[in-house]
CSV table of C-alpha atoms in Angstrom, one decimal:
chain,number,residue,atom,x,y,z
Q,1,MET,CA,-189.3,-181.6,-41.7
Q,2,SER,CA,-187.7,-183.7,-44.4
Q,3,ALA,CA,-185.8,-182.1,-47.2
Q,4,PRO,CA,-187.6,-181.7,-50.6
Q,5,ASP,CA,-187.0,-184.3,-53.3
Q,6,PRO,CA,-184.1,-183.2,-55.5
Q,7,GLN,CA,-186.1,-184.0,-58.6
Q,8,TRP,CA,-188.9,-181.7,-57.6
Q,9,ALA,CA,-186.5,-179.0,-56.7
Q,10,ASN,CA,-184.8,-179.2,-60.0
Q,11,ALA,CA,-188.1,-179.1,-61.8
Q,12,TRP,CA,-189.2,-176.0,-59.8
Q,13,SER,CA,-185.9,-174.2,-60.6
Q,14,SER,CA,-186.3,-175.0,-64.3
Q,15,THR,CA,-189.9,-173.7,-64.4
Q,16,VAL,CA,-188.9,-170.4,-62.6
Q,17,SER,CA,-186.0,-169.8,-64.9
Q,18,ARG,CA,-188.3,-170.2,-68.0
Q,19,THR,CA,-191.2,-168.1,-66.8
Q,20,GLU,CA,-189.4,-165.2,-65.0
Q,21,PRO,CA,-188.0,-163.6,-68.2
Q,22,ARG,CA,-191.5,-163.6,-69.8
Q,23,LEU,CA,-193.1,-162.0,-66.7
Q,24,THR,CA,-190.3,-159.4,-66.5
Q,25,HIS,CA,-190.7,-158.6,-70.2
Q,26,THR,CA,-194.5,-158.3,-69.8
Q,27,HIS,CA,-194.2,-155.8,-66.9
Q,28,ALA,CA,-191.7,-153.8,-68.7
Q,29,THR,CA,-193.7,-153.3,-71.9
Q,30,VAL,CA,-197.3,-152.9,-70.7
Q,31,VAL,CA,-198.1,-149.9,-68.6
Q,32,SER,CA,-201.0,-149.6,-66.2
Q,33,ARG,CA,-204.1,-147.7,-67.3
Q,34,ASN,CA,-203.6,-145.1,-64.6
Q,35,VAL,CA,-200.3,-144.1,-66.2
Q,36,ARG,CA,-202.0,-143.7,-69.6
Q,37,VAL,CA,-204.7,-141.5,-68.2
Q,38,SER,CA,-202.0,-139.4,-66.5
Q,39,LYS,CA,-200.1,-138.9,-69.7
Q,40,LEU,CA,-203.2,-137.9,-71.6
Q,41,ASP,CA,-204.2,-135.5,-68.8
Q,42,ALA,CA,-200.8,-133.9,-68.8
Q,43,GLU,CA,-201.0,-133.3,-72.6
Q,44,LEU,CA,-204.4,-131.6,-72.2
Q,45,LEU,CA,-203.2,-129.5,-69.2
Q,46,ASP,CA,-200.2,-128.3,-71.2
Q,47,GLY,CA,-202.5,-127.2,-74.0
Q,48,GLU,CA,-204.8,-125.4,-71.5
Q,49,LEU,CA,-201.7,-123.6,-70.1
Q,50,THR,CA,-200.7,-122.4,-73.5
Q,51,GLN,CA,-204.2,-121.1,-74.2
Q,52,MET,CA,-204.3,-119.4,-70.8
Q,53,LEU,CA,-201.0,-117.5,-71.5
Q,54,ARG,CA,-202.1,-116.7,-75.0
Q,55,GLU,CA,-205.0,-114.5,-73.9
Q,56,PRO,CA,-203.0,-111.7,-72.0
Q,57,VAL,CA,-200.4,-111.7,-74.8
Q,58,SER,CA,-203.1,-111.3,-77.4
Q,59,ASN,CA,-204.8,-108.5,-75.4
Q,60,ALA,CA,-201.5,-106.6,-75.1
Q,61,LEU,CA,-200.8,-106.9,-78.9
Q,62,SER,CA,-204.3,-105.7,-79.7
Q,63,LEU,CA,-203.4,-102.4,-78.0
Q,64,VAL,CA,-200.4,-102.1,-80.4
Q,65,ARG,CA,-202.5,-102.8,-83.6
Q,66,PRO,CA,-205.9,-104.4,-84.0
Q,67,GLY,CA,-205.7,-107.8,-85.6
Q,68,LEU,CA,-202.0,-108.2,-84.8
Q,69,ALA,CA,-202.5,-111.2,-82.5
Q,70,GLU,CA,-204.6,-113.1,-85.0
Q,71,THR,CA,-202.0,-112.5,-87.7
Q,72,TYR,CA,-199.2,-113.9,-85.6
Q,73,ARG,CA,-201.2,-116.4,-83.6
Q,74,LEU,CA,-199.1,-119.3,-84.7
Q,75,GLU,CA,-195.9,-117.5,-83.7
Q,76,ILE,CA,-197.3,-116.6,-80.3
Q,77,ASP,CA,-198.3,-120.2,-79.6
Q,78,THR,CA,-194.9,-121.4,-80.7
Q,79,VAL,CA,-193.0,-118.9,-78.5
Q,80,ILE,CA,-195.2,-119.7,-75.5
Q,81,ARG,CA,-194.7,-123.4,-75.9
Q,82,ALA,CA,-190.9,-123.0,-76.4
Q,83,VAL,CA,-190.6,-120.8,-73.3
Q,84,LEU,CA,-192.6,-123.3,-71.2
Q,85,PHE,CA,-190.6,-126.2,-72.5
Q,86,TRP,CA,-187.3,-124.5,-71.8
Q,87,LEU,CA,-188.3,-123.5,-68.3
Q,88,SER,CA,-189.5,-127.0,-67.5
Q,89,VAL,CA,-188.0,-129.9,-69.5
Q,90,GLY,CA,-185.1,-127.9,-70.8
Q,91,SER,CA,-184.0,-126.8,-67.3
Q,92,HIS,CA,-183.2,-130.3,-66.1
Q,93,ARG,CA,-186.6,-130.9,-64.5
Q,94,ARG,CA,-187.3,-133.8,-66.9
Q,95,ALA,CA,-191.0,-132.9,-67.0
Q,96,THR,CA,-193.4,-130.2,-68.1
Q,97,TYR,CA,-195.5,-128.4,-65.5
Q,98,ALA,CA,-198.5,-130.6,-66.3
Q,99,GLN,CA,-196.5,-133.8,-66.2
Q,100,GLY,CA,-195.1,-132.8,-62.8
Q,101,LEU,CA,-198.7,-132.4,-61.5
Q,102,GLN,CA,-199.4,-135.9,-62.7
Q,103,ASN,CA,-196.3,-137.3,-61.0
Q,104,LEU,CA,-194.6,-138.0,-64.3
Q,105,GLN,CA,-191.1,-137.4,-65.7
Q,106,TYR,CA,-189.0,-138.6,-68.5
Q,107,ALA,CA,-186.8,-141.6,-67.7
Q,108,ARG,CA,-183.1,-140.6,-67.8
Q,109,THR,CA,-181.2,-142.7,-70.4
Q,110,SER,CA,-178.0,-142.4,-72.2
Q,111,GLY,CA,-177.8,-139.1,-74.2
Q,112,PHE,CA,-180.9,-137.8,-72.4
Q,113,ALA,CA,-180.0,-134.1,-72.7
Q,114,ARG,CA,-179.4,-134.4,-76.5
Q,115,ARG,CA,-182.7,-136.3,-76.9
Q,116,VAL,CA,-184.6,-133.7,-74.9
Q,117,HIS,CA,-183.3,-130.8,-77.0
Q,118,LEU,CA,-184.0,-132.6,-80.2
Q,119,PHE,CA,-187.5,-133.4,-78.9
Q,120,GLY,CA,-188.2,-129.7,-78.2
Q,121,ILE,CA,-187.0,-128.8,-81.7
Q,122,LEU,CA,-189.1,-131.5,-83.5
Q,123,SER,CA,-192.2,-131.2,-81.4
Q,124,ILE,CA,-192.4,-127.3,-81.3
Q,125,GLY,CA,-190.3,-126.0,-84.1
Q,126,GLY,CA,-191.2,-128.8,-86.6
Q,127,PRO,CA,-195.0,-128.2,-86.6
Q,128,TYR,CA,-194.5,-124.4,-86.9
Q,129,ALA,CA,-192.1,-124.7,-89.8
Q,130,TRP,CA,-194.4,-127.2,-91.6
Q,131,ALA,CA,-197.5,-125.0,-91.1
Q,132,ARG,CA,-195.8,-121.9,-92.3
Q,133,MET,CA,-194.4,-123.7,-95.4
Q,134,VAL,CA,-197.8,-125.2,-96.3
Q,135,GLY,CA,-199.4,-121.8,-95.8
Q,136,SER,CA,-196.9,-120.0,-98.0
Q,137,MET,CA,-197.3,-122.6,-100.7
Q,138,SER,CA,-201.0,-122.4,-100.6
Q,139,LEU,CA,-201.0,-118.6,-100.8
Q,140,ALA,CA,-198.5,-118.8,-103.7
Q,141,GLY,CA,-201.0,-121.0,-105.6
Q,142,TRP,CA,-198.9,-124.1,-105.8
Q,143,ALA,CA,-202.1,-126.2,-105.6
Q,144,ASP,CA,-203.4,-124.6,-108.9
Q,145,ALA,CA,-200.1,-125.0,-110.7
Q,146,PRO,CA,-200.0,-127.0,-114.0
Q,147,HIS,CA,-200.1,-130.7,-113.3
Q,148,THR,CA,-196.7,-131.5,-114.8
Q,149,SER,CA,-194.9,-128.5,-113.2
Q,150,ILE,CA,-192.4,-128.9,-110.3
Q,151,ARG,CA,-194.7,-126.9,-108.0
Q,152,ALA,CA,-197.5,-129.3,-108.6
Q,153,LEU,CA,-195.3,-132.3,-107.9
Q,154,VAL,CA,-193.9,-130.8,-104.7
Q,155,TRP,CA,-197.5,-129.9,-103.6
Q,156,ARG,CA,-198.7,-133.4,-104.1
Q,157,LEU,CA,-195.6,-134.7,-102.3
Q,158,VAL,CA,-196.4,-132.4,-99.3
Q,159,GLN,CA,-200.0,-133.6,-99.3
Q,160,ARG,CA,-198.9,-137.2,-99.3
Q,161,ILE,CA,-196.5,-136.6,-96.5
Q,162,GLU,CA,-199.3,-135.0,-94.4
Q,163,ARG,CA,-201.6,-138.0,-95.0
Q,164,ILE,CA,-198.8,-140.5,-94.1
Q,165,THR,CA,-198.1,-138.5,-90.9
Q,166,LYS,CA,-201.7,-138.5,-89.9
Q,167,VAL,CA,-202.0,-142.3,-90.4
Q,168,ALA,CA,-198.7,-142.8,-88.4
Q,169,ALA,CA,-200.1,-140.6,-85.6
Q,170,LEU,CA,-203.3,-142.7,-85.5
Q,171,LEU,CA,-201.4,-145.9,-85.4
Q,172,ASN,CA,-199.0,-144.6,-82.7
Q,173,PHE,CA,-202.0,-143.5,-80.6
Q,174,ALA,CA,-203.5,-147.0,-81.0
Q,175,ALA,CA,-200.2,-148.5,-79.8
Q,176,PHE,CA,-200.2,-146.0,-76.9
Q,177,LEU,CA,-203.7,-147.1,-75.8
Q,178,ALA,CA,-202.5,-150.8,-76.0
Q,179,LEU,CA,-199.1,-150.5,-74.3
Q,180,GLY,CA,-199.1,-146.9,-72.8
Q,181,GLN,CA,-195.5,-146.0,-73.6
Q,182,TYR,CA,-195.1,-143.3,-76.2
Q,183,PRO,CA,-198.0,-140.7,-76.6
Q,184,SER,CA,-196.4,-139.1,-79.7
Q,185,ILE,CA,-194.4,-140.3,-82.7
Q,186,VAL,CA,-191.4,-138.0,-81.8
Q,187,GLU,CA,-191.2,-139.6,-78.3
Q,188,ARG,CA,-191.3,-143.0,-79.8
Q,189,ILE,CA,-188.5,-142.2,-82.3
Q,190,LEU,CA,-186.3,-140.6,-79.7
Q,191,GLY,CA,-187.1,-143.3,-77.1
Q,192,LEU,CA,-188.3,-140.8,-74.4
Q,193,ARG,CA,-190.5,-142.7,-71.9
Q,194,LEU,CA,-192.6,-141.1,-69.2
Q,195,VAL,CA,-192.4,-142.8,-65.8
Q,196,HIS,CA,-193.6,-142.1,-62.3
Q,197,ALA,CA,-191.4,-139.5,-60.6
Q,198,ARG,CA,-192.3,-141.0,-57.2
Q,199,PRO,CA,-193.5,-144.5,-57.7
Q,200,GLN,CA,-194.5,-144.9,-54.0
Q,201,ILE,CA,-197.2,-142.2,-54.5
Q,202,LEU,CA,-200.4,-143.8,-55.8
Q,203,HIS,CA,-202.2,-142.0,-58.6
Q,204,SER,CA,-205.5,-140.6,-57.3
Q,205,VAL,CA,-207.9,-138.5,-59.4
Q,206,SER,CA,-209.7,-135.8,-57.4
Q,207,PHE,CA,-213.1,-134.7,-58.8
Q,208,GLU,CA,-213.6,-131.9,-56.3
Q,209,PHE,CA,-212.7,-129.1,-58.8
Q,210,LEU,CA,-214.7,-130.8,-61.6
Q,211,ASN,CA,-217.7,-131.0,-59.2
Q,212,ARG,CA,-217.5,-127.3,-58.4
Q,213,GLN,CA,-217.3,-126.5,-62.1
Q,214,LEU,CA,-220.3,-128.6,-62.9
Q,215,VAL,CA,-222.4,-127.0,-60.1
Q,216,TRP,CA,-221.3,-123.5,-61.1
Q,217,HIS,CA,-222.1,-124.2,-64.7
Q,218,ALA,CA,-225.5,-125.6,-63.9
Q,219,PHE,CA,-226.2,-122.6,-61.6
Q,220,THR,CA,-225.3,-120.1,-64.3
Q,221,GLU,CA,-227.4,-121.9,-66.9
Q,222,PHE,CA,-230.4,-121.7,-64.5
Q,223,VAL,CA,-229.8,-118.0,-63.9
Q,224,MET,CA,-229.6,-117.3,-67.6
Q,225,PHE,CA,-232.8,-119.2,-68.1
Q,226,ALA,CA,-234.7,-117.6,-65.2
Q,227,MET,CA,-233.6,-114.0,-65.6
Q,228,PRO,CA,-235.8,-113.2,-68.7
Q,229,LEU,CA,-238.8,-114.6,-66.8
Q,230,VAL,CA,-238.3,-112.2,-63.9
Q,231,ASN,CA,-239.7,-108.7,-64.0
Q,232,PRO,CA,-237.3,-106.5,-61.9
Q,233,MET,CA,-239.7,-103.6,-61.4
Q,234,LYS,CA,-242.6,-105.9,-60.5
Q,235,ALA,CA,-240.4,-107.9,-58.1
Q,236,ARG,CA,-239.2,-104.6,-56.5
Q,237,ALA,CA,-242.8,-103.3,-56.1
Q,238,TRP,CA,-244.0,-106.6,-54.7
Q,239,ILE,CA,-241.2,-106.7,-52.1
Q,240,VAL,CA,-241.7,-103.1,-51.0
Q,241,ARG,CA,-245.5,-103.5,-50.7
Q,242,ASN,CA,-245.2,-106.8,-48.7
Q,243,VAL,CA,-242.5,-105.4,-46.4
Q,244,ARG,CA,-244.6,-102.4,-45.7
Q,245,SER,CA,-247.7,-104.5,-45.0
Q,246,VAL,CA,-245.8,-106.8,-42.6
Q,247,LEU,CA,-244.1,-104.0,-40.7
Q,248,ARG,CA,-247.2,-101.8,-40.9
Q,249,LEU,CA,-245.2,-98.9,-42.4
Q,250,PRO,CA,-247.1,-95.9,-43.8
Q,251,ILE,CA,-246.9,-95.4,-47.6
Q,252,SER,CA,-244.1,-93.0,-48.3
Q,253,VAL,CA,-244.6,-90.5,-51.2
Q,254,ASP,CA,-242.1,-88.0,-52.4
Q,255,GLN,CA,-243.2,-84.6,-51.2
Q,256,SER,CA,-242.1,-82.8,-54.3
Q,257,VAL,CA,-244.2,-85.2,-56.4
Q,258,LYS,CA,-247.2,-84.9,-54.1
Q,259,GLU,CA,-247.2,-81.1,-54.5
Q,260,LEU,CA,-247.1,-81.1,-58.3
Q,261,PRO,CA,-249.9,-79.4,-60.2
Q,262,GLU,CA,-252.8,-81.7,-61.2
Q,263,ASP,CA,-252.0,-81.4,-64.9
Q,264,VAL,CA,-248.4,-82.4,-64.6
Q,265,CYS,CA,-247.4,-86.1,-65.2
Q,266,ALA,CA,-245.6,-87.4,-62.1
Q,267,VAL,CA,-243.7,-90.0,-64.2
Q,268,CYS,CA,-242.3,-87.4,-66.5
Q,269,PHE,CA,-241.3,-85.3,-63.5
Q,270,VAL,CA,-239.5,-88.2,-61.8
Q,271,GLU,CA,-237.6,-89.0,-65.0
Q,272,ALA,CA,-236.9,-85.4,-66.2
Q,273,ARG,CA,-237.3,-83.4,-62.9
Q,274,LYS,CA,-239.3,-80.7,-64.6
Q,275,ASP,CA,-242.5,-79.4,-63.2
Q,276,ASP,CA,-243.8,-78.0,-66.5
Q,277,THR,CA,-244.2,-81.4,-68.2
Q,278,HIS,CA,-247.9,-81.3,-68.7
Q,279,ALA,CA,-249.6,-84.7,-69.4
Q,280,VAL,CA,-249.8,-85.6,-73.0
Q,281,ASN,CA,-253.0,-87.4,-73.9
Q,282,PRO,CA,-254.0,-87.4,-70.2
Q,283,TYR,CA,-255.4,-90.4,-68.5
Q,284,VAL,CA,-256.7,-90.5,-64.9
Q,285,THR,CA,-256.2,-93.4,-62.5
Q,286,GLY,CA,-258.7,-94.8,-60.0
Q,287,CYS,CA,-257.3,-92.5,-57.3
Q,288,GLY,CA,-258.0,-89.5,-59.4
Q,289,HIS,CA,-254.5,-88.4,-60.5
Q,290,ILE,CA,-253.5,-87.6,-64.1
Q,291,TYR,CA,-250.7,-89.1,-66.1
Q,292,CYS,CA,-249.6,-89.3,-69.7
Q,293,TYR,CA,-251.2,-92.3,-71.4
Q,294,VAL,CA,-247.8,-93.7,-72.5
Q,295,CYS,CA,-246.2,-93.2,-69.1
Q,296,ILE,CA,-248.9,-94.8,-67.0
Q,297,SER,CA,-249.6,-97.6,-69.5
Q,298,MET,CA,-245.9,-98.5,-69.7
Q,299,ARG,CA,-245.6,-98.4,-65.9
Q,300,MET,CA,-248.7,-100.7,-65.5
Q,301,MET,CA,-247.2,-103.1,-68.1
Q,302,ALA,CA,-243.9,-103.2,-66.3
Q,303,GLU,CA,-245.2,-103.6,-62.7
Q,304,ALA,CA,-248.4,-105.4,-63.6
Q,305,ASP,CA,-250.7,-105.8,-60.5
Q,306,GLU,CA,-248.0,-104.1,-58.3
Q,307,CYS,CA,-248.3,-100.7,-60.0
Q,308,SER,CA,-248.9,-97.8,-57.5
Q,309,CYS,CA,-249.5,-94.2,-57.9
Q,310,LEU,CA,-246.5,-91.9,-57.4
Q,311,ARG,CA,-248.7,-89.1,-55.9
Q,312,CYS,CA,-250.5,-91.1,-53.2
Q,313,GLY,CA,-249.2,-94.6,-53.3
Q,314,ALA,CA,-252.5,-96.2,-54.1
Q,315,LYS,CA,-252.7,-99.3,-56.2
Q,316,VAL,CA,-253.3,-98.6,-59.9
Q,317,ASP,CA,-255.3,-101.4,-61.6
Q,318,LYS,CA,-257.3,-99.4,-64.2
Q,319,ILE,CA,-257.1,-96.1,-66.0
Q,320,ARG,CA,-259.6,-94.0,-68.1
Q,321,GLN,CA,-259.2,-91.1,-70.4
Q,322,TYR,CA,-259.3,-87.7,-68.8
Q,323,LEU,CA,-262.1,-85.5,-70.1
Q,324,GLN,CA,-261.8,-81.9,-69.0
Q,325,LEU,CA,-265.2,-80.2,-68.7
């Protein structure tokens, strides 16, 4: 095989030398979509973890004094976030618990420890201090102060800073969606980049837990919809009657109810266990036994066509007023 022409070799080397820096720069600044999804998932998981830990703390504080957890909810969330940050990123793990689950960690650069501590102060303590300051100013009536007063000027300045911060956060999020580097403004200012902790492990999203949650949610929704349509007493009577007919079992009747006097309502006896509860406004069933009108009519409404007599077990489908001769 003949050696390549020196002119072609020089042209190839020149082309590679010009295009390689551009390719390297492109790969260094644009992050794959999987990494962006992982970063967003990690942020959502950290928020869910904070909410999950807030509930037992709030329940414990409610035992001390009702309403205490709602009064200091901002402080509770701040303390929980600070403890989680200190136990994860602040303890040289370089990632929060959610970021670790997503195979992410902060890239170690010069002055990393100082940047991480500053990131914790600005991302956790900063929003808390700002929220408390704005809340105190609002309660003190700074928004209603005279237009030319110092309080009114400071209040307008605070509102302007809030609007600028929201616009900057929106622009930063748009840049994150485009390049996938810095999810928050603080991370962009401090230069903290999230990278794969183990690049050789491919990012895979498992939908097993999500599928179980969807199935369980659909099942509970169906149960909540179907339960009001089911009559428990009628269903119980239908099951008992059909099981007895299939197994050819004799109809069982409580002996104490069977031996009651004729003018005593069996339903009142079963509920109150008193044999002197005479039937009020007596009505007689097709089998010839006497009940209170309210008791037997309510029982027929509840069990519908599965209503049976407590004295003999016969089916009750109609009643008539009892007329004593």
